[in-house]
Tab-separated table of C-alpha atoms in Angstrom:
chain	number	residue	atom	x	y	z
J	1	MET	CA	103.530	-75.084	83.199
J	2	VAL	CA	102.291	-73.196	81.048
J	3	LEU	CA	99.633	-71.012	80.948
J	4	THR	CA	96.738	-72.021	78.870
J	5	SER	CA	94.001	-70.837	80.393
J	6	MET	CA	93.558	-67.296	77.889
J	7	LEU	CA	90.766	-65.184	76.441
J	8	HIS	CA	90.616	-63.607	73.196
J	9	ALA	CA	94.579	-63.985	73.757
J	10	ILE	CA	96.220	-61.128	71.247
J	11	PRO	CA	99.671	-59.911	70.615
J	12	THR	CA	101.424	-56.895	71.995
J	13	ALA	CA	104.429	-55.310	70.880
J	14	PRO	CA	107.002	-56.809	69.641
J	15	SER	CA	109.744	-55.856	71.830
J	16	PHE	CA	108.177	-58.029	74.521
J	17	GLY	CA	109.259	-60.928	72.848
J	18	PRO	CA	107.037	-63.755	71.285
J	19	PHE	CA	104.883	-65.192	74.679
J	20	LEU	CA	103.910	-61.969	75.638
J	21	GLU	CA	99.820	-61.959	75.489
J	22	ILE	CA	96.952	-60.078	77.540
J	23	ALA	CA	94.050	-61.866	78.683
J	24	PRO	CA	91.549	-60.363	80.886
J	25	CYS	CA	91.615	-61.376	84.147
J	26	ARG	CA	89.306	-60.942	87.298
J	27	ARG	CA	87.063	-58.415	87.704
J	28	LEU	CA	88.780	-57.539	84.012
J	29	GLN	CA	91.145	-56.325	84.804
J	30	ARG	CA	94.393	-56.130	82.466
J	31	CYS	CA	96.549	-58.309	83.113
J	32	LEU	CA	100.072	-59.194	81.222
J	33	TYR	CA	101.633	-62.649	81.828
J	34	LEU	CA	104.603	-64.218	79.772
J	35	ARG	CA	104.361	-67.971	79.930
J	36	GLU	CA	107.577	-70.045	80.478
J	37	SER	CA	110.077	-70.232	77.772
J	38	LYS	CA	111.481	-73.479	79.309
J	39	ILE	CA	108.834	-76.085	81.000
J	40	ARG	CA	110.062	-77.863	84.355
J	41	ASN	CA	108.832	-81.113	85.093
J	42	SER	CA	108.259	-81.807	88.357
J	43	MET	CA	110.879	-84.036	88.978
J	44	GLN	CA	113.292	-81.068	87.783
J	45	VAL	CA	111.992	-79.348	90.419
J	46	MET	CA	112.039	-81.946	92.876
J	47	SER	CA	116.029	-82.137	92.363
J	48	LEU	CA	116.474	-78.285	92.650
J	49	MET	CA	114.620	-78.203	95.828
J	50	GLU	CA	116.914	-81.067	96.803
J	51	LYS	CA	120.356	-79.849	95.540
J	52	HIS	CA	119.132	-75.818	96.771
J	53	SER	CA	121.652	-73.869	98.253
J	54	THR	CA	121.752	-69.865	99.382
J	55	ASP	CA	125.354	-69.693	97.569
J	56	PHE	CA	124.470	-67.728	94.166
J	57	ASP	CA	127.930	-69.100	92.316
J	58	ALA	CA	129.842	-71.555	93.474
J	59	LYS	CA	133.281	-68.661	93.127
J	60	GLY	CA	132.903	-67.061	96.422
J	61	GLY	CA	129.719	-64.812	94.690
J	62	GLU	CA	127.856	-63.193	97.911
J	63	LYS	CA	124.612	-64.890	98.834
J	64	LEU	CA	121.061	-63.035	98.954
J	65	LEU	CA	120.606	-64.123	102.943
J	66	VAL	CA	117.372	-63.845	104.404
J	67	ASP	CA	116.060	-62.788	107.991
J	68	GLY	CA	115.446	-65.277	110.424
J	69	ARG	CA	111.821	-66.814	109.611
J	70	THR	CA	112.724	-67.958	106.465
J	71	GLU	CA	116.724	-68.696	106.539
J	72	GLY	CA	117.173	-72.112	105.131
J	73	LYS	CA	114.204	-72.625	103.613
J	74	SER	CA	113.679	-73.186	99.612
J	75	ILE	CA	111.077	-71.763	97.858
J	76	ALA	CA	112.572	-73.405	94.525
J	77	GLY	CA	109.305	-74.248	92.121
J	78	SER	CA	106.806	-71.342	93.622
J	79	VAL	CA	105.126	-68.462	92.115
J	80	VAL	CA	106.704	-65.234	94.308
J	81	ALA	CA	104.942	-62.001	94.266
J	82	LEU	CA	106.524	-58.758	94.491
J	83	GLY	CA	105.998	-56.091	96.873
J	84	LYS	CA	106.694	-54.171	100.384
J	85	PHE	CA	103.493	-56.205	101.632
J	86	ASP	CA	103.623	-53.915	104.853
J	87	ALA	CA	99.789	-53.691	105.511
J	88	LEU	CA	98.833	-56.737	103.922
J	89	HIS	CA	95.804	-55.352	102.115
J	90	ILE	CA	93.849	-56.139	99.526
J	91	GLY	CA	95.958	-55.455	96.833
J	92	HIS	CA	98.217	-57.482	98.382
J	93	ARG	CA	96.125	-59.989	98.382
J	94	ALA	CA	95.151	-59.741	94.990
J	95	LEU	CA	99.036	-60.188	94.072
J	96	ALA	CA	98.382	-63.603	96.917
J	97	ILE	CA	95.426	-64.945	94.730
J	98	GLN	CA	97.504	-64.670	91.190
J	99	ALA	CA	100.627	-66.032	92.375
J	100	SER	CA	97.717	-69.417	93.530
J	101	ARG	CA	97.280	-69.874	90.863
J	102	MET	CA	99.707	-70.596	88.950
J	103	GLY	CA	102.207	-72.049	91.709
J	104	PRO	CA	102.902	-71.942	95.585
J	105	PRO	CA	102.886	-68.480	96.555
J	106	VAL	CA	105.279	-67.280	98.209
J	107	LEU	CA	105.531	-62.812	99.313
J	108	LEU	CA	108.535	-61.969	98.553
J	109	SER	CA	110.134	-58.477	100.277
J	110	PHE	CA	112.908	-57.122	102.263
J	111	THR	CA	114.158	-56.371	105.366
J	112	GLY	CA	116.291	-53.391	106.541
J	113	MET	CA	114.458	-51.083	103.779
J	114	ALA	CA	114.220	-48.167	107.212
J	115	GLU	CA	117.565	-48.903	108.228
J	116	VAL	CA	119.784	-48.232	104.866
J	117	LEU	CA	117.677	-45.691	103.480
J	118	GLN	CA	117.036	-43.667	106.760
J	119	TRP	CA	113.541	-43.687	106.794
J	120	ALA	CA	112.021	-42.166	109.855
J	121	LYS	CA	110.838	-45.656	112.215
J	122	ARG	CA	107.417	-45.961	112.797
J	123	LEU	CA	105.281	-48.879	114.069
J	124	PRO	CA	104.304	-51.612	111.419
J	125	ILE	CA	100.509	-51.411	109.892
J	126	VAL	CA	100.258	-55.242	110.721
J	127	ALA	CA	102.082	-56.774	114.182
J	128	PRO	CA	104.718	-59.225	113.332
J	129	CYS	CA	102.970	-61.279	115.223
J	130	ASP	CA	99.969	-61.289	113.519
J	131	ARG	CA	101.174	-61.665	109.848
J	132	GLN	CA	100.631	-65.323	109.806
J	133	ARG	CA	97.312	-65.113	111.147
J	134	VAL	CA	96.634	-62.940	108.059
J	135	MET	CA	97.931	-65.703	105.541
J	136	SER	CA	95.527	-68.145	106.734
J	137	LEU	CA	92.550	-65.878	106.216
J	138	TRP	CA	94.300	-65.326	102.510
J	139	SER	CA	94.338	-69.223	102.149
J	140	MET	CA	90.652	-69.270	101.800
J	141	VAL	CA	90.886	-66.884	98.622
J	142	CYS	CA	93.808	-69.293	98.096
J	143	GLY	CA	92.346	-72.060	96.669
J	144	GLY	CA	93.740	-73.003	99.971
J	145	ASN	CA	96.842	-72.636	99.362
J	146	THR	CA	99.139	-70.120	102.870
J	147	PRO	CA	100.560	-67.902	101.263
J	148	VAL	CA	104.735	-67.586	102.553
J	149	GLU	CA	106.655	-65.113	103.529
J	150	TYR	CA	109.942	-65.044	102.107
J	151	HIS	CA	112.552	-61.980	103.235
J	152	LEU	CA	114.801	-60.776	101.388
J	153	GLU	CA	118.168	-58.359	103.067
J	154	PHE	CA	117.691	-55.268	101.394
J	155	ALA	CA	121.749	-53.809	102.236
J	156	LYS	CA	122.440	-56.785	100.062
J	157	VAL	CA	120.086	-56.540	97.019
J	158	ARG	CA	119.997	-52.740	97.219
J	159	SER	CA	123.163	-52.472	94.085
J	160	LEU	CA	121.431	-54.861	91.239
J	161	SER	CA	120.617	-53.919	88.495
J	162	PRO	CA	117.419	-55.472	87.155
J	163	HIS	CA	118.635	-57.979	85.091
J	164	ASP	CA	121.191	-59.270	88.233
J	165	PHE	CA	117.928	-59.424	90.296
J	166	VAL	CA	115.782	-61.422	88.305
J	167	GLU	CA	118.743	-63.334	87.229
J	168	ARG	CA	118.935	-64.058	91.409
J	169	LEU	CA	115.565	-65.181	91.838
J	170	ALA	CA	115.924	-67.502	88.511
J	171	LYS	CA	119.228	-69.209	89.602
J	172	GLU	CA	119.806	-68.440	92.898
J	173	LEU	CA	116.135	-68.893	94.384
J	174	LEU	CA	115.105	-71.177	91.526
J	175	VAL	CA	111.481	-69.947	91.328
J	176	LYS	CA	109.373	-70.830	88.635
J	177	GLY	CA	107.486	-67.550	87.994
J	178	VAL	CA	106.586	-64.005	89.025
J	179	VAL	CA	103.694	-61.243	90.384
J	180	ALA	CA	103.934	-57.643	90.348
J	181	GLY	CA	101.423	-54.762	89.939
J	182	ALA	CA	101.549	-52.956	87.077
J	183	ASN	CA	103.284	-49.664	88.847
J	184	TYR	CA	105.871	-52.027	90.519
J	185	ARG	CA	109.171	-50.778	90.595
J	186	PHE	CA	112.796	-52.827	90.937
J	187	GLY	CA	116.548	-52.759	91.053
J	188	TYR	CA	118.921	-50.267	91.883
J	189	LYS	CA	117.602	-46.481	92.010
J	190	ALA	CA	114.124	-48.300	90.928
J	191	ALA	CA	115.209	-48.638	87.620
J	192	GLY	CA	112.962	-51.623	86.294
J	193	ASP	CA	109.198	-51.603	85.669
J	194	ALA	CA	106.983	-53.707	84.337
J	195	SER	CA	107.759	-54.550	81.231
J	196	ASP	CA	111.361	-54.459	81.918
J	197	LEU	CA	110.545	-57.578	84.594
J	198	VAL	CA	108.849	-59.213	81.704
J	199	GLN	CA	111.216	-59.042	79.504
J	200	LEU	CA	113.838	-60.117	81.724
J	201	CYS	CA	111.451	-63.448	83.529
J	202	GLY	CA	110.647	-64.144	79.274
J	203	LYS	CA	114.652	-64.170	78.893
J	204	PHE	CA	115.400	-67.007	81.742
J	205	GLY	CA	112.277	-68.801	81.611
J	206	LEU	CA	109.552	-67.220	84.319
J	207	GLU	CA	105.953	-67.334	84.209
J	208	VAL	CA	104.998	-63.708	84.828
J	209	PHE	CA	102.033	-61.653	85.573
J	210	ILE	CA	101.613	-58.026	85.765
J	211	VAL	CA	98.798	-57.326	87.782
J	212	ASP	CA	96.515	-54.219	87.156
J	213	PRO	CA	96.272	-51.532	90.471
J	214	VAL	CA	93.385	-52.468	92.845
J	215	MET	CA	91.840	-49.169	92.785
J	216	ASP	CA	90.158	-47.253	95.909
J	217	GLU	CA	86.485	-46.888	95.573
J	218	ARG	CA	86.116	-44.048	97.536
J	219	MET	CA	88.688	-41.148	98.044
J	220	LYS	CA	87.843	-39.507	100.810
J	221	LEU	CA	87.738	-40.818	103.993
J	222	HIS	CA	84.392	-38.926	106.847
J	223	GLY	CA	84.536	-35.706	106.938
J	224	ASP	CA	85.677	-35.154	103.495
J	225	VAL	CA	89.248	-35.853	103.841
J	226	GLU	CA	91.308	-36.189	100.852
J	227	LEU	CA	93.175	-39.908	100.491
J	228	GLU	CA	94.858	-39.051	97.912
J	229	THR	CA	99.072	-38.376	98.813
J	230	ASN	CA	100.939	-38.773	95.577
J	231	SER	CA	100.683	-39.276	91.779
J	232	ARG	CA	102.022	-42.529	91.302
J	233	GLU	CA	98.946	-43.631	93.668
J	234	MET	CA	96.657	-42.780	91.300
J	235	GLY	CA	93.858	-43.694	93.269
J	236	GLN	CA	94.312	-46.943	94.574
J	237	VAL	CA	94.489	-48.739	97.512
J	238	SER	CA	98.185	-48.905	99.410
J	239	SER	CA	99.471	-48.100	102.777
J	240	THR	CA	99.533	-44.999	102.927
J	241	ARG	CA	95.443	-45.152	102.704
J	242	VAL	CA	95.540	-47.283	106.052
J	243	ARG	CA	98.082	-45.684	107.543
J	244	LYS	CA	95.692	-41.867	107.160
J	245	ALA	CA	92.237	-43.308	107.701
J	246	LEU	CA	93.834	-45.017	111.296
J	247	GLY	CA	95.048	-41.481	111.549
J	248	ILE	CA	91.675	-39.887	111.472
J	249	GLY	CA	90.079	-43.286	114.028
J	250	ASP	CA	88.070	-44.114	110.516
J	251	MET	CA	88.005	-48.483	111.393
J	252	ARG	CA	85.398	-49.297	108.969
J	253	ARG	CA	87.536	-47.736	105.753
J	254	VAL	CA	90.399	-49.716	107.584
J	255	ALA	CA	88.782	-53.265	107.157
J	256	GLU	CA	87.934	-51.933	103.702
J	257	LEU	CA	91.032	-51.340	102.404
J	258	LEU	CA	92.791	-54.360	104.531
J	259	GLY	CA	89.626	-56.817	103.712
J	260	ARG	CA	89.974	-57.481	107.532
J	261	GLU	CA	89.456	-55.264	111.027
J	262	HIS	CA	92.207	-54.336	112.022
J	263	ARG	CA	94.806	-56.005	114.646
J	264	LEU	CA	95.760	-54.066	117.316
J	265	VAL	CA	98.425	-56.192	119.920
J	266	LEU	CA	100.063	-55.075	122.964
J	267	THR	CA	101.142	-55.980	125.938
J	268	VAL	CA	100.158	-56.168	128.855
J	269	ASP	CA	102.507	-55.647	132.093
J	270	THR	CA	102.180	-56.556	135.617
J	271	SER	CA	100.052	-55.396	137.270
J	272	ALA	CA	97.501	-53.986	135.041
J	273	VAL	CA	94.697	-56.666	135.202
J	274	ASN	CA	92.072	-57.172	136.078
J	275	SER	CA	88.740	-59.768	135.630
J	276	THR	CA	86.639	-57.338	133.067
J	277	VAL	CA	89.719	-54.530	132.200
J	278	VAL	CA	93.083	-53.959	131.260
J	279	HIS	CA	94.678	-50.867	131.398
J	280	ALA	CA	97.710	-50.390	128.907
J	281	HIS	CA	100.154	-47.312	127.487
J	282	THR	CA	100.558	-46.729	124.398
J	283	SER	CA	104.154	-47.921	124.047
J	284	ASN	CA	102.815	-51.602	124.606
J	285	ALA	CA	101.216	-51.251	120.894
J	286	LEU	CA	103.049	-53.691	118.971
J	287	ASN	CA	101.476	-52.010	115.289
J	288	GLN	CA	100.329	-49.090	114.575
J	289	MET	CA	97.157	-47.242	116.971
J	290	PRO	CA	94.654	-45.371	115.144
J	291	MET	CA	93.721	-41.785	116.505
J	292	ASP	CA	93.202	-41.412	120.217
J	293	GLY	CA	89.064	-41.853	120.861
J	294	LEU	CA	86.617	-44.157	122.295
J	295	TYR	CA	86.035	-47.893	120.103
J	296	SER	CA	84.181	-50.393	119.842
J	297	ALA	CA	86.621	-54.277	119.729
J	298	LYS	CA	86.694	-57.306	119.590
J	299	ILE	CA	89.061	-58.820	121.906
J	300	CYS	CA	91.346	-61.730	122.587
J	301	TRP	CA	94.521	-62.578	124.158
J	302	SER	CA	97.401	-65.584	123.143
J	303	HIS	CA	100.660	-66.503	123.595
J	304	SER	CA	101.905	-65.550	120.055
J	305	GLY	CA	99.374	-62.889	118.971
J	306	SER	CA	98.481	-64.552	115.385
J	307	ASN	CA	95.947	-66.932	116.862
J	308	GLY	CA	93.589	-65.768	119.586
J	309	ILE	CA	91.193	-67.503	121.884
J	310	ASP	CA	87.959	-66.521	123.889
J	311	LEU	CA	86.343	-63.854	121.689
J	312	MET	CA	84.839	-61.654	123.015
J	313	THR	CA	83.422	-57.964	122.702
J	314	GLY	CA	84.294	-55.647	125.003
J	315	LEU	CA	85.205	-51.160	124.462
J	316	ALA	CA	88.504	-49.791	124.390
J	317	ARG	CA	89.280	-46.165	125.287
J	318	ILE	CA	92.892	-44.172	123.749
J	319	GLU	CA	93.739	-41.521	125.181
J	320	ASN	CA	96.691	-39.765	127.020
J	321	GLN	CA	99.099	-42.664	126.263
J	322	GLN	CA	97.331	-44.825	127.790
J	323	VAL	CA	94.437	-48.060	125.902
J	324	VAL	CA	91.870	-49.070	129.068
J	325	VAL	CA	90.202	-51.965	127.474
J	326	ASN	CA	86.445	-52.510	129.143
J	327	LEU	CA	85.082	-56.708	128.279
J	328	SER	CA	81.297	-55.965	127.959
J	329	GLU	CA	80.948	-60.019	129.241
J	330	GLY	CA	83.599	-62.534	130.746
J	331	SER	CA	86.696	-62.156	132.815
J	332	PHE	CA	90.153	-61.817	131.203
J	333	PRO	CA	92.684	-64.799	132.313
J	334	THR	CA	94.967	-64.210	135.112
J	335	ASP	CA	97.930	-65.448	133.388
J	336	LEU	CA	97.606	-62.720	130.372
J	337	ALA	CA	100.079	-59.485	132.477
J	338	GLY	CA	104.103	-60.719	131.129
J	339	GLN	CA	102.577	-63.839	129.695
J	340	ARG	CA	100.287	-63.298	126.928
J	341	LEU	CA	99.736	-60.563	124.000
J	342	LEU	CA	96.479	-58.762	124.431
J	343	CYS	CA	94.561	-58.747	120.656
J	344	LEU	CA	91.677	-56.091	119.825
J	345	ASP	CA	89.919	-56.075	116.582
J	346	LEU	CA	88.798	-52.266	116.360
J	347	GLN	CA	85.515	-52.304	114.958
J	348	ARG	CA	84.379	-48.776	115.093
J	349	ARG	CA	85.555	-45.249	116.785
J	350	VAL	CA	82.111	-44.353	119.189
J	351	SER	CA	83.088	-41.328	120.195
J	352	ASP	CA	85.844	-39.090	120.487
């Protein structure tokens, strides 16, 4: 599909190819996109989806394996947003919004990076079981389209050159377009940048849109704690900033960066619940906790952790590796321990 919603298009450097144009996007951010050089009509896309296989080539080339949540599902004809998507913050949401304007939105990231690169193990910012809830929230700003997550095994794509990576997006996954941030790097040893992505997508007939970073409007947390961590960030919203805000318990700041309240998800052991109080060890947390303190919270519980029911208000005390949750009204279900997940939407740190 050829993009036609240009305003004041101006040609760019010829090295980017004849299709590259610059146009204003939401919030007047400068964005780039590449017109698809070979138009794929709907009948072609349907045919590709029916014939899709994860085998990269019939001669025995290694296929791109995905994790259990997406294995066997085709994303042919979709528009993939590229990134790590740890925090699912407002910068990531901007990529999803742009992808949804171009086609069915898919967040494409990698599994097993920490193990391959030997990063220190740490809890994710968003509990794995809570990610679908966030995708559902994003559908309201993605034209009613709920983004889908798709994961590639990092160990199997790590050695790909930028050229080979984009080739696989086009020929194996059969996507129709790509969205990435202006600072995105890809390929072996991060050899490719946004301009390389634009050129390579043009070569393989893919639409591409490069989105300027969503900037952090506040450079400091309360108490004048500096947020800047490295020169590459240059003031943009990042997962590192979310983790730093959690580390000092600034939940309002976390909510600004995420575009929603931070949901802490915990498993609950038996004999740890009465009608209005729940006790849990911090090791029961499925995602990153804030610093110790007393927090106001909206409290719910569910079997999956994604769509909690019976949202109630209360307080959560995090101290000495313990989490104690008190309801302000109502009562916990009798089958909470061992059967359901406790979800805390943390609003504000009330006291130490």
